[in-house]
CSV table of C-alpha atoms in Angstrom, one decimal:
chain,number,residue,atom,x,y,z
X,1,MET,CA,0.0,0.1,-0.2
X,2,THR,CA,1.3,3.2,-1.3
X,3,VAL,CA,2.1,6.4,1.6
X,4,ARG,CA,-1.1,8.2,-0.4
X,5,ARG,CA,-2.9,5.6,-0.3
X,6,ARG,CA,-2.4,4.9,3.5
X,7,TRP,CA,-3.2,8.4,4.2
X,8,ASN,CA,-6.1,8.8,1.7
X,9,THR,CA,-8.1,6.1,3.5
X,10,LEU,CA,-11.3,6.4,6.5
X,11,ARG,CA,-8.7,5.4,9.0
X,12,ALA,CA,-6.9,8.1,8.6
X,13,GLN,CA,-9.6,10.8,8.3
X,14,PHE,CA,-11.3,9.5,11.3
X,15,THR,CA,-7.6,10.2,12.8
X,16,LEU,CA,-6.6,13.4,11.7
X,17,VAL,CA,-10.6,14.1,13.0
X,18,VAL,CA,-9.7,13.0,16.5
X,19,PHE,CA,-6.5,14.6,16.2
X,20,LEU,CA,-7.9,18.4,15.6
X,21,LEU,CA,-10.6,18.5,18.0
X,22,ALA,CA,-7.9,17.0,20.6
X,23,PHE,CA,-4.8,19.0,20.4
X,24,ILE,CA,-6.7,22.1,18.5
X,25,PRO,CA,-8.8,22.7,22.2
X,26,ASN,CA,-5.7,21.7,24.6
X,27,ALA,CA,-3.4,23.8,23.0
X,28,ALA,CA,-5.2,26.7,23.0
X,29,LEU,CA,-5.5,26.3,26.4
X,30,THR,CA,-2.1,25.4,27.1
X,31,LEU,CA,-1.0,28.7,25.3
X,32,SER,CA,-4.2,31.1,27.2
X,33,ALA,CA,-2.3,29.2,30.5
X,34,GLY,CA,1.1,29.5,30.1
X,35,ARG,CA,1.0,33.2,29.5
X,36,SER,CA,-1.4,34.4,32.4
X,37,LEU,CA,-0.4,31.3,34.5
X,38,GLY,CA,3.2,31.5,33.9
X,39,LEU,CA,3.3,27.9,33.8
X,40,PHE,CA,5.8,26.9,31.2
X,41,GLY,CA,9.1,28.4,32.1
X,42,GLY,CA,10.0,29.3,27.7
X,43,ALA,CA,9.6,27.8,24.4
X,44,VAL,CA,11.3,24.7,24.5
X,45,PRO,CA,9.2,22.9,27.9
X,46,LEU,CA,5.9,24.7,25.9
X,47,ALA,CA,6.7,22.9,22.2
X,48,LEU,CA,7.7,19.6,24.6
X,49,TRP,CA,4.6,19.7,25.9
X,50,LEU,CA,2.4,20.7,22.7
X,51,LEU,CA,4.5,18.0,20.8
X,52,LEU,CA,3.2,15.6,24.0
X,53,VAL,CA,-0.6,16.4,23.8
X,54,ALA,CA,-0.3,16.3,20.2
X,55,VAL,CA,1.6,12.7,20.3
X,56,LEU,CA,-1.4,11.7,23.0
X,57,SER,CA,-4.4,12.9,20.5
X,58,ALA,CA,-2.9,11.3,17.1
X,59,ALA,CA,-2.6,7.8,19.7
X,60,VAL,CA,-6.3,8.5,21.0
X,61,GLY,CA,-7.9,9.5,17.0
X,62,TRP,CA,-6.0,6.2,15.7
X,63,ILE,CA,-7.0,4.0,18.7
X,64,LEU,CA,-10.8,5.1,18.6
X,65,SER,CA,-10.9,5.1,15.0
X,66,ALA,CA,-9.8,1.0,15.0
X,67,THR,CA,-12.6,0.2,17.3
X,68,MET,CA,-14.8,2.8,15.5
X,69,LEU,CA,-14.0,0.8,12.2
X,70,ARG,CA,-13.1,-2.8,13.2
X,71,PRO,CA,-16.3,-4.0,11.3
X,72,LEU,CA,-15.7,-2.7,8.6
X,73,LEU,CA,-12.1,-3.3,7.9
X,74,ARG,CA,-13.0,-7.4,8.6
X,75,LEU,CA,-15.4,-7.6,6.4
X,76,GLU,CA,-12.7,-5.2,3.8
X,77,SER,CA,-10.4,-8.3,4.8
X,78,GLU,CA,-12.6,-10.7,3.9
X,79,LEU,CA,-13.6,-9.1,0.9
X,80,GLU,CA,-9.1,-8.9,-0.3
X,81,SER,CA,-8.6,-12.8,1.3
X,82,ALA,CA,-11.9,-14.4,-1.1
X,83,THR,CA,-12.7,-15.7,2.8
X,84,PHE,CA,-16.8,-14.4,2.2
X,85,ASP,CA,-19.2,-16.3,3.0
X,86,ALA,CA,-22.5,-14.6,1.4
X,87,GLN,CA,-24.7,-17.4,2.8
X,88,ALA,CA,-23.7,-16.8,6.2
X,89,PRO,CA,-26.3,-14.9,8.4
X,90,ALA,CA,-25.9,-11.2,7.6
X,91,GLY,CA,-25.8,-10.5,11.6
X,92,ALA,CA,-22.8,-13.6,12.1
X,93,HIS,CA,-20.6,-10.5,14.1
X,94,SER,CA,-22.4,-9.1,17.4
X,95,ASP,CA,-20.8,-5.4,17.1
X,96,ASP,CA,-21.6,-5.3,13.1
X,97,PRO,CA,-23.3,-1.9,13.9
X,98,SER,CA,-26.7,-1.8,11.3
X,99,GLU,CA,-25.2,0.0,8.9
X,100,ILE,CA,-22.5,-3.3,8.2
X,101,VAL,CA,-24.6,-5.4,8.5
X,102,ALA,CA,-27.1,-3.7,5.6
X,103,LEU,CA,-23.7,-3.7,3.6
X,104,ARG,CA,-22.6,-7.3,4.1
X,105,GLN,CA,-26.4,-8.8,3.4
X,106,ALA,CA,-25.9,-6.5,-0.4
X,107,PHE,CA,-22.6,-8.2,-0.6
X,108,SER,CA,-24.1,-11.6,-0.3
X,109,GLN,CA,-27.0,-10.4,-2.0
X,110,LEU,CA,-24.1,-9.4,-5.0
X,111,LEU,CA,-22.5,-12.6,-4.9
X,112,ARG,CA,-24.7,-15.0,-5.2
X,113,GLY,CA,-26.5,-13.5,-7.9
X,114,LEU,CA,-22.8,-14.1,-9.0
X,115,HIS,CA,-23.2,-17.4,-8.3
X,116,THR,CA,-25.9,-18.2,-10.0
X,117,GLU,CA,-25.2,-16.7,-13.3
X,118,GLN,CA,-22.7,-18.5,-13.4
X,119,GLN,CA,-24.4,-21.7,-12.8
X,120,ARG,CA,-26.0,-20.4,-15.5
X,121,ARG,CA,-24.1,-19.8,-17.8
X,122,GLY,CA,-22.1,-23.2,-17.3
X,123,ALA,CA,-25.5,-24.7,-17.4
X,124,PHE,CA,-26.4,-23.3,-21.1
X,125,MET,CA,-22.9,-23.4,-22.6
X,126,ALA,CA,-23.2,-27.5,-21.6
X,127,THR,CA,-26.9,-26.6,-23.9
X,128,LEU,CA,-26.0,-24.7,-26.4
X,129,VAL,CA,-22.4,-27.6,-26.7
X,130,HIS,CA,-25.0,-30.2,-27.5
X,131,ASP,CA,-27.4,-29.2,-29.2
X,132,LEU,CA,-24.4,-27.6,-31.8
X,133,LYS,CA,-23.1,-30.9,-31.8
X,134,THR,CA,-26.8,-32.7,-32.7
X,135,PRO,CA,-26.9,-30.6,-36.0
X,136,LEU,CA,-22.7,-31.2,-36.8
X,137,ILE,CA,-23.3,-34.5,-35.8
X,138,ALA,CA,-25.8,-35.1,-37.8
X,139,THR,CA,-24.2,-33.5,-41.2
X,140,GLY,CA,-21.4,-35.3,-40.7
X,141,HIS,CA,-23.4,-38.7,-41.6
X,142,LEU,CA,-25.2,-37.4,-44.0
X,143,ILE,CA,-21.8,-35.8,-45.9
X,144,ARG,CA,-21.0,-39.7,-45.8
X,145,THR,CA,-23.4,-41.1,-46.7
X,146,LEU,CA,-23.3,-38.8,-50.3
X,147,ALA,CA,-19.6,-38.9,-50.7
X,148,HIS,CA,-19.6,-42.9,-50.3
X,149,ARG,CA,-22.8,-44.6,-50.7
X,150,PRO,CA,-24.5,-44.9,-54.7
X,151,LEU,CA,-28.0,-43.7,-53.8
X,152,PRO,CA,-30.5,-43.4,-55.9
X,153,GLU,CA,-32.1,-39.7,-57.7
X,154,LEU,CA,-35.0,-39.5,-55.5
X,155,GLU,CA,-33.5,-40.4,-52.1
X,156,ARG,CA,-30.9,-38.3,-52.4
X,157,HIS,CA,-32.7,-35.0,-53.0
X,158,ALA,CA,-33.7,-36.1,-49.6
X,159,LEU,CA,-31.2,-36.1,-48.3
X,160,GLY,CA,-29.3,-33.2,-49.7
X,161,ASP,CA,-33.1,-31.5,-47.9
X,162,HIS,CA,-32.2,-32.9,-45.0
X,163,LEU,CA,-29.1,-31.7,-45.3
X,164,LEU,CA,-30.1,-27.8,-45.8
X,165,THR,CA,-32.3,-28.7,-42.7
X,166,GLU,CA,-29.8,-29.1,-40.4
X,167,ASN,CA,-28.1,-26.8,-41.8
X,168,GLN,CA,-30.2,-24.2,-41.6
X,169,ARG,CA,-30.9,-25.1,-37.3
X,170,LEU,CA,-27.4,-24.9,-36.5
X,171,LEU,CA,-27.4,-21.7,-38.5
X,172,GLY,CA,-30.5,-20.3,-36.4
X,173,LEU,CA,-28.5,-21.6,-32.7
X,174,VAL,CA,-25.6,-19.0,-34.1
X,175,GLN,CA,-27.8,-16.3,-35.0
X,176,GLN,CA,-29.8,-16.5,-31.6
X,177,MET,CA,-26.1,-16.3,-30.1
X,178,ALA,CA,-24.8,-13.7,-32.0
X,179,ASP,CA,-28.6,-11.6,-31.4
X,180,ALA,CA,-28.8,-12.4,-27.6
X,181,HIS,CA,-24.9,-11.2,-27.5
X,182,ARG,CA,-25.5,-8.2,-29.5
X,183,TYR,CA,-28.9,-7.1,-27.4
X,184,GLU,CA,-27.7,-8.0,-24.1
X,185,ARG,CA,-24.5,-5.4,-24.2
X,186,GLU,CA,-26.3,-2.3,-26.4
X,187,ASP,CA,-30.2,-1.4,-27.5
X,188,VAL,CA,-31.8,-3.1,-30.8
X,189,HIS,CA,-31.0,-0.6,-33.6
X,190,LEU,CA,-34.5,-0.5,-35.8
X,191,ASN,CA,-34.9,0.8,-39.6
X,192,ARG,CA,-38.7,0.8,-38.6
X,193,ALA,CA,-40.9,1.4,-41.9
X,194,PRO,CA,-44.7,0.4,-42.6
X,195,THR,CA,-44.6,-3.4,-42.3
X,196,ASP,CA,-47.8,-6.0,-43.2
X,197,LEU,CA,-48.0,-8.3,-40.3
X,198,ASN,CA,-50.5,-10.9,-41.6
X,199,ALA,CA,-47.5,-11.1,-44.1
X,200,LEU,CA,-44.5,-11.3,-41.8
X,201,MET,CA,-46.8,-14.1,-40.5
X,202,GLU,CA,-47.2,-16.4,-43.8
X,203,ARG,CA,-43.2,-15.8,-43.7
X,204,VAL,CA,-42.9,-17.4,-40.9
X,205,ALA,CA,-45.0,-19.9,-41.4
X,206,ALA,CA,-44.0,-21.0,-44.1
X,207,ARG,CA,-40.2,-21.1,-43.2
X,208,LEU,CA,-41.2,-23.4,-40.0
X,209,GLN,CA,-43.7,-25.8,-41.8
X,210,SER,CA,-42.0,-28.8,-42.1
X,211,GLN,CA,-40.4,-28.5,-38.8
X,212,ALA,CA,-44.3,-28.2,-37.4
X,213,GLU,CA,-44.6,-31.5,-39.7
X,214,LEU,CA,-41.4,-33.2,-38.7
X,215,ARG,CA,-42.5,-33.1,-34.6
X,216,GLY,CA,-46.4,-33.6,-36.2
X,217,ILE,CA,-47.7,-30.9,-35.2
X,218,ARG,CA,-50.5,-28.6,-36.9
X,219,LEU,CA,-49.2,-24.6,-37.7
X,220,THR,CA,-51.5,-22.0,-38.9
X,221,VAL,CA,-52.6,-18.6,-39.1
X,222,ALA,CA,-55.4,-17.2,-38.0
X,223,PRO,CA,-55.1,-13.2,-37.9
X,224,GLN,CA,-57.9,-11.1,-36.9
X,225,GLY,CA,-58.4,-9.0,-39.5
X,226,HIS,CA,-55.5,-7.2,-41.3
X,227,TRP,CA,-53.1,-5.7,-39.4
X,228,ASP,CA,-49.7,-3.1,-40.4
X,229,ALA,CA,-47.5,-1.7,-37.8
X,230,GLU,CA,-44.3,0.3,-38.1
X,231,VAL,CA,-41.8,-1.7,-37.6
X,232,ASP,CA,-38.5,-3.9,-37.9
X,233,ALA,CA,-39.9,-6.0,-40.1
X,234,ALA,CA,-36.1,-8.1,-40.7
X,235,VAL,CA,-35.7,-7.8,-36.6
X,236,LEU,CA,-39.6,-8.3,-35.9
X,237,GLU,CA,-39.7,-11.7,-38.1
X,238,ARG,CA,-36.7,-12.8,-36.8
X,239,ALA,CA,-38.3,-12.5,-33.0
X,240,LEU,CA,-41.5,-13.8,-34.0
X,241,ALA,CA,-39.6,-17.4,-35.5
X,242,ASN,CA,-37.8,-17.5,-32.1
X,243,LEU,CA,-41.4,-17.0,-30.1
X,244,THR,CA,-43.3,-20.1,-32.5
X,245,ASP,CA,-40.0,-22.2,-32.5
X,246,ASN,CA,-40.6,-22.1,-28.8
X,247,ALA,CA,-44.2,-23.3,-29.1
X,248,LEU,CA,-43.4,-26.4,-30.9
X,249,ARG,CA,-40.7,-26.9,-28.8
X,250,TYR,CA,-43.7,-27.5,-26.1
X,251,ALA,CA,-47.2,-27.8,-27.9
X,252,ARG,CA,-49.1,-31.5,-28.6
X,253,ARG,CA,-50.8,-30.6,-31.3
X,254,GLN,CA,-52.3,-28.0,-32.4
X,255,VAL,CA,-49.5,-24.3,-32.5
X,256,THR,CA,-51.5,-20.5,-33.8
X,257,LEU,CA,-50.4,-17.5,-35.4
X,258,ARG,CA,-52.6,-15.0,-34.9
X,259,ALA,CA,-52.1,-11.0,-35.5
X,260,GLY,CA,-54.2,-8.6,-33.7
X,261,PRO,CA,-54.9,-5.4,-31.6
X,262,ALA,CA,-52.3,-6.8,-29.4
X,263,GLY,CA,-50.4,-7.7,-31.7
X,264,LEU,CA,-48.4,-11.2,-33.2
X,265,SER,CA,-49.9,-13.8,-30.6
X,266,VAL,CA,-48.6,-17.0,-31.0
X,267,LEU,CA,-50.5,-20.3,-29.2
X,268,ASP,CA,-49.8,-23.6,-28.7
X,269,ASP,CA,-51.4,-26.4,-26.5
X,270,GLY,CA,-48.9,-27.1,-24.8
X,271,PRO,CA,-48.5,-27.3,-20.3
X,272,GLY,CA,-47.5,-23.1,-20.0
X,273,LEU,CA,-44.7,-22.2,-18.4
X,274,ALA,CA,-43.5,-23.1,-15.1
X,275,SER,CA,-42.2,-19.8,-13.4
X,276,SER,CA,-42.7,-16.6,-14.8
X,277,ILE,CA,-42.0,-14.3,-17.8
X,278,GLU,CA,-39.5,-12.4,-16.9
X,279,SER,CA,-37.6,-15.3,-15.0
X,280,LEU,CA,-37.5,-17.2,-18.6
X,281,ALA,CA,-36.7,-14.6,-20.8
X,282,GLN,CA,-33.4,-14.7,-19.8
X,283,PRO,CA,-30.4,-15.0,-22.5
X,284,PHE,CA,-28.3,-18.1,-20.1
X,285,ASN,CA,-31.5,-20.0,-19.1
X,286,ALA,CA,-30.8,-24.0,-19.8
X,287,GLN,CA,-32.7,-25.1,-16.1
X,288,PRO,CA,-34.5,-27.9,-16.9
X,289,VAL,CA,-38.3,-27.8,-15.7
X,290,GLU,CA,-41.1,-29.4,-14.3
X,291,ILE,CA,-44.8,-28.6,-16.1
X,292,ALA,CA,-47.8,-30.0,-15.2
X,293,GLY,CA,-45.8,-33.1,-14.5
X,294,GLN,CA,-43.5,-33.2,-16.9
X,295,HIS,CA,-39.9,-32.7,-16.9
X,296,TYR,CA,-38.4,-30.1,-20.0
X,297,THR,CA,-35.5,-29.4,-21.3
X,298,ALA,CA,-34.9,-25.6,-21.5
X,299,GLY,CA,-32.7,-26.1,-23.8
X,300,THR,CA,-31.6,-22.6,-25.8
X,301,ALA,CA,-35.4,-21.6,-25.8
X,302,GLY,CA,-34.5,-18.8,-23.0
X,303,LEU,CA,-32.5,-17.3,-26.3
X,304,GLY,CA,-35.4,-17.1,-28.3
X,305,LEU,CA,-37.5,-15.5,-25.3
X,306,TYR,CA,-34.4,-13.2,-25.0
X,307,ILE,CA,-34.7,-12.0,-28.2
X,308,VAL,CA,-38.6,-11.0,-27.8
X,309,ARG,CA,-38.8,-9.4,-25.1
X,310,ARG,CA,-35.7,-6.7,-26.3
X,311,VAL,CA,-37.0,-6.7,-29.9
X,312,ALA,CA,-40.3,-5.9,-28.5
X,313,GLU,CA,-39.3,-3.6,-25.7
X,314,ALA,CA,-37.2,-2.2,-28.6
X,315,HIS,CA,-40.6,-0.7,-30.7
X,316,GLY,CA,-41.8,0.4,-27.6
X,317,GLY,CA,-43.7,-3.1,-26.4
X,318,SER,CA,-43.7,-5.8,-24.2
X,319,LEU,CA,-43.9,-9.7,-24.5
X,320,LEU,CA,-46.8,-10.7,-22.6
X,321,TYR,CA,-47.8,-14.4,-21.7
X,322,THR,CA,-52.1,-15.7,-20.6
X,323,ARG,CA,-53.7,-18.6,-20.4
X,324,GLU,CA,-56.8,-18.8,-22.8
X,325,ALA,CA,-58.5,-21.8,-22.9
X,326,ASP,CA,-55.7,-24.9,-22.2
X,327,GLN,CA,-53.4,-22.8,-24.5
X,328,THR,CA,-50.2,-20.9,-23.9
X,329,VAL,CA,-50.4,-17.7,-25.4
X,330,MET,CA,-47.0,-15.4,-25.8
X,331,THR,CA,-48.1,-12.3,-27.9
X,332,LEU,CA,-45.5,-9.2,-29.1
X,333,HIS,CA,-47.0,-6.5,-27.4
X,334,LEU,CA,-46.8,-4.3,-30.5
X,335,PRO,CA,-48.2,-0.9,-29.4
X,336,SER,CA,-48.4,0.7,-32.9
X,337,ALA,CA,-50.2,-2.3,-35.2
X,338,VAL,CA,-53.3,-0.4,-36.5
X,339,PRO,CA,-56.0,-2.4,-38.9
X,340,SER,CA,-55.3,-2.0,-42.5
X,341,ALA,CA,-58.0,-2.0,-44.8
X,342,ALA,CA,-56.6,-4.5,-47.4
X,343,PRO,CA,-58.7,-7.5,-47.3
X,344,HIS,CA,-56.8,-11.2,-46.3
X,345,THR,CA,-56.0,-13.7,-48.4
X,346,PRO,CA,-56.2,-17.0,-47.1
X,347,SER,CA,-52.8,-18.6,-46.3
X,348,PRO,CA,-52.1,-21.9,-47.6
X,349,SER,CA,-51.1,-22.8,-44.0
X,350,GLU,CA,-54.4,-22.3,-42.9
X,351,HIS,CA,-55.9,-25.5,-44.4
X,352,ILE,CA,-53.8,-28.1,-43.3
X,353,PRO,CA,-55.3,-31.0,-42.8
X,354,PRO,CA,-56.5,-31.2,-39.0
X,355,GLU,CA,-53.2,-33.1,-38.6
X,356,VAL,CA,-49.8,-33.7,-39.8
X,357,HIS,CA,-47.3,-36.8,-39.4
X,358,PRO,CA,-44.2,-36.8,-39.2
């Protein structure tokens, strides 16, 4: 510790205050009494007496500061030596004043939050590695099959389509990671323009239709009229795709995209959310959850919900969760959504047979 830092401490300042409060009155009384009563025989004895008073005043100040600041110095020592126990009760030391107890509580809460965040990020990274390995392994098998086995033309095309699907899945995960990392560090930058929300829903449904069919899920679009909004179409489309992908993870038979006065909603017949939307819509949440007696692996779903929440907030809205007729309803609320006079043309996804099997 440098000299400058040593004297720029709270203890040094406390000692200086006590020294001044003790020395100045004593010096004034000594000088006054010395002149009037002639107690000192000259300047040297007077100077020695004042020096003794100064030393005693400084010593008293140093001792008092150590006594008064002992709880704070102990807390500083525990933090510097990494022996601070965030799980210990805040009043573990009987001589801690209420201010130090409050400070310990704040540090404990901060450290527990950091520990929880580290655990969440560790679990998320493990899940992400697994989610990235799955399409990479599948892609490797498909490439080896295409390279080393003679295949009929139809089978070769089917393998090529499967390869493209796995590649799109991998790119989607990477895009989610990039979006979540960017949105965690900075604001979402938007290029707003008048956008047809119905057409945007149609594009998302068309993109995820094959994924829904593979899972045996009926994916439909059911707009409540025709709606426009002043939004960033590209950013909003990615957010709606993330919300729909999450719904396909948990739906049993049906997922519906709906545009209305509240904005864009995704409905599914899954079990609903086990926790609040605030706790689930986090960028690094991969903890497994239990819903209606069934265990679900969150995987990278937290990324999708976090991206949707940040995009909704950037548009002046929010991400809302409700239950409606035994359905989970996730709404990307858009205050700028307004009805359009354009007629709605039914999409192919609205005429999908009642049940699709993979």
